[in-house]
Amino acid sequence: EDKVVQSPLSLVVHEGDTVTLNCSYEVTNFRSLLWYKQEKKAPTFLFMLTSSGIEKKSGRLSSILDKKELFSILNITATQTGDSAVYLCAVELGAGSYQLTFGKGTKLSVIP
Amino acid sequence: DAGVTQSPTHLIKTRGQHVTLRCSPISGHKSVSWYQQVLGQGPQFIFQYYEKEERGRGNFPDRFSARQFPNYSSELNVNALLLGDSALYLCASSLFGQGAGGYTFGSGTRLTVV
């Protein structure tokens, strides 16, 4: 059974802290790994990772994939209260049915 | 450009009723996927449609069905509603069957079954 596990499930930090969110996976037919931020309803796209060892960056956020050890991390530096959200990791499966298998998410709370 | 549009935004139904949820993908996107998100969990895959054909089905009972229309919009139908069907139903559109351009989610339909 395809599985995506995120840790921690929740995290409380102070503004300015740096956080690392973890995502490990065990799936057949891996195609890509995606990170989303969900504040209220619609998950918003952050990164898509397909190759090992290549860091993707967007402002204070960055992510990297390790296809040998089957995990990814999402880093957020200099956190702000606006970073408070649930961060979802999803693995896209290939081979005809391009579905996303999600983890349970990490709820990040940034306090002033 | 309009994003992914879902309707209605909220819905309250009684056990045993049926419901139809609607999704309009981003213009030019040919694939629509449906996900169910129960409170405190990640979204769970229900269906994917690409070019009006079902390309994938998740582990949901036959009470769940969907279709995609010639304009690429989609409907998700759920019959004989159960309390456990209460969830946020998300629609995601992508350019092709695979998410080469990423999957864009709508704001969802919050379904409450009482």
XYZ file of C-alpha atoms in Angstrom:
226
model
C 0.000 0.000 0.000
C 1.320 3.442 -0.949
C 2.193 5.516 2.098
C 3.304 9.095 2.784
C 4.274 10.008 6.347
C 4.849 13.544 7.539
C 6.500 14.647 10.743
C 5.986 16.331 13.026
C 2.190 16.464 12.874
C 2.191 19.834 14.593
C 4.762 22.435 15.483
C 4.695 25.738 17.360
C 7.543 28.186 16.791
C 8.270 31.858 17.390
C 8.600 34.388 14.615
C 12.096 34.361 13.198
C 12.735 30.685 13.903
C 13.770 28.244 11.175
C 11.701 25.090 10.759
C 12.227 21.806 8.932
C 9.258 19.684 7.924
C 9.786 16.050 6.986
C 8.096 13.778 4.494
C 8.946 10.130 3.904
C 7.269 7.878 1.392
C 6.864 4.285 0.298
C 5.077 4.099 -3.040
C 5.098 2.177 -6.284
C 5.524 4.121 -9.526
C 6.941 7.331 -8.060
C 6.674 10.227 -10.460
C 7.173 13.377 -8.373
C 6.796 14.815 -4.886
C 4.832 17.975 -4.249
C 4.502 20.340 -1.306
C 1.361 22.382 -0.684
C 0.371 25.006 1.871
C -3.221 24.855 3.115
C -4.460 27.816 5.114
C -8.210 27.509 4.949
C -9.468 25.441 2.070
C -7.542 25.371 -1.200
C -4.062 23.823 -0.965
C -1.681 26.182 -2.746
C 1.269 24.794 -4.665
C 4.762 25.334 -3.294
C 7.188 22.936 -4.988
C 7.370 19.957 -7.297
C 10.454 17.756 -6.967
C 11.448 15.032 -9.363
C 15.232 14.734 -9.072
C 17.347 13.892 -6.053
C 19.663 16.440 -4.516
C 18.461 19.496 -6.411
C 17.237 22.145 -4.007
C 14.270 24.243 -5.026
C 13.943 27.690 -3.481
C 11.251 30.306 -3.320
C 11.991 33.197 -1.017
C 12.328 31.866 2.520
C 11.129 28.393 1.540
C 13.282 25.625 0.134
C 12.896 21.913 -0.443
C 14.982 18.945 -1.458
C 14.294 15.341 -2.395
C 16.314 12.205 -1.640
C 15.070 9.392 -3.885
C 17.502 6.885 -2.438
C 16.335 7.337 1.153
C 12.766 8.145 0.040
C 12.227 11.431 1.822
C 11.934 15.146 1.319
C 12.293 18.146 3.604
C 10.716 21.572 3.466
C 12.642 24.363 5.164
C 11.222 27.713 6.151
C 13.670 30.333 7.408
C 12.847 33.490 9.361
C 9.268 32.331 9.933
C 6.442 34.857 9.980
C 2.920 34.606 11.389
C 1.677 34.360 7.801
C 3.482 31.035 7.504
C 0.967 29.510 9.932
C -0.813 26.796 7.960
C -0.978 23.069 7.321
C 1.824 21.928 5.028
C 0.926 18.923 2.910
C 3.338 16.567 1.215
C 2.024 14.514 -1.698
C 3.570 11.927 -3.978
C 2.361 11.767 -7.558
C 2.029 8.218 -8.809
C 2.537 7.428 -12.464
C 1.736 4.511 -14.749
C -1.565 5.686 -16.193
C -3.292 7.063 -13.120
C -1.637 10.250 -12.021
C -3.082 10.476 -8.557
C -1.637 12.243 -5.560
C -1.149 10.348 -2.324
C -1.018 12.806 0.567
C 0.410 12.673 4.039
C -1.648 13.885 6.991
C 0.083 17.255 6.958
C 2.115 19.253 9.447
C 0.250 22.022 11.247
C 2.658 24.915 11.747
C 1.773 27.695 14.164
C 4.037 30.751 14.260
C 3.541 32.952 17.306
C 4.730 36.576 17.539
C -7.450 34.224 -15.288
C -10.033 32.332 -13.274
C -8.673 29.562 -11.104
C -10.399 26.293 -10.362
C -14.027 27.011 -9.508
C -16.107 24.722 -7.320
C -19.758 24.952 -6.425
C -21.477 25.056 -4.076
C -19.082 26.219 -1.349
C -21.136 24.722 1.459
C -23.853 22.121 1.540
C -25.898 20.405 4.238
C -27.631 17.140 3.364
C -29.528 14.468 5.239
C -28.428 10.838 5.434
C -29.675 8.845 2.468
C -29.864 11.825 0.112
C -27.655 12.302 -2.910
C -25.449 15.240 -3.792
C -23.814 16.668 -6.918
C -20.690 18.767 -6.669
C -19.329 20.757 -9.594
C -15.892 21.823 -10.737
C -14.651 24.053 -13.555
C -10.940 23.659 -14.279
C -8.522 26.370 -15.290
C -9.035 27.321 -18.919
C -6.998 24.992 -21.109
C -6.628 22.302 -18.472
C -7.946 18.953 -19.625
C -7.661 16.911 -16.447
C -9.769 17.071 -13.302
C -9.215 15.085 -10.126
C -11.425 14.815 -7.055
C -10.227 14.455 -3.468
C -11.984 14.015 -0.123
C -10.438 15.677 2.904
C -11.766 14.669 6.301
C -10.942 17.006 9.175
C -7.393 16.511 10.399
C -6.363 14.301 7.462
C -4.692 14.850 4.127
C -6.800 14.766 0.965
C -7.652 11.294 -0.328
C -7.897 10.555 -4.040
C -11.353 9.705 -5.394
C -11.229 10.038 -9.227
C -9.188 11.409 -12.069
C -10.617 12.310 -15.463
C -8.594 13.259 -18.512
C -10.084 14.065 -21.883
C -13.502 12.952 -20.581
C -12.297 9.470 -19.682
C -11.842 8.050 -16.204
C -8.119 7.492 -15.706
C -8.063 6.535 -12.064
C -10.312 5.602 -9.185
C -9.438 5.573 -5.511
C -10.672 3.246 -2.812
C -14.213 4.609 -2.541
C -17.523 2.732 -2.745
C -19.702 2.686 -5.846
C -21.910 5.342 -4.264
C -19.311 7.769 -5.574
C -19.348 8.512 -9.292
C -18.115 11.285 -11.533
C -18.011 12.454 -15.101
C -16.273 15.038 -17.226
C -18.031 17.096 -19.851
C -16.827 18.223 -23.317
C -15.841 21.619 -21.850
C -13.677 19.710 -19.278
C -15.816 20.686 -16.307
C -16.707 17.832 -13.979
C -19.340 16.608 -11.575
C -18.909 14.375 -8.541
C -22.029 12.519 -7.445
C -22.497 10.778 -4.126
C -25.581 8.633 -3.511
C -27.086 7.347 -0.263
C -25.115 9.782 1.860
C -23.639 8.600 5.138
C -22.516 10.683 8.098
C -18.958 9.661 7.252
C -19.201 11.422 3.895
C -19.004 14.755 5.703
C -15.790 16.315 4.428
C -14.203 18.979 2.279
C -14.317 17.861 -1.360
C -11.499 19.302 -3.427
C -11.164 19.457 -7.165
C -7.754 19.792 -8.813
C -7.066 20.601 -12.436
C -3.930 19.991 -14.446
C -2.923 20.615 -18.010
C -2.406 16.983 -18.877
C -3.146 13.677 -17.225
C 0.086 13.957 -15.274
C 0.936 16.975 -13.214
C 3.796 18.201 -15.365
C 2.504 21.695 -14.848
C 1.410 21.083 -11.306
C -2.038 20.478 -9.894
C -4.125 23.551 -8.990
C -6.798 23.064 -6.361
C -10.116 24.792 -5.971
C -11.392 26.062 -2.631
C -13.549 23.023 -2.193
C -17.100 22.190 -1.229
C -17.734 21.650 2.465
C -20.334 18.874 2.714
C -22.066 18.221 6.017
C -24.313 15.169 6.315
C -26.745 15.216 9.228
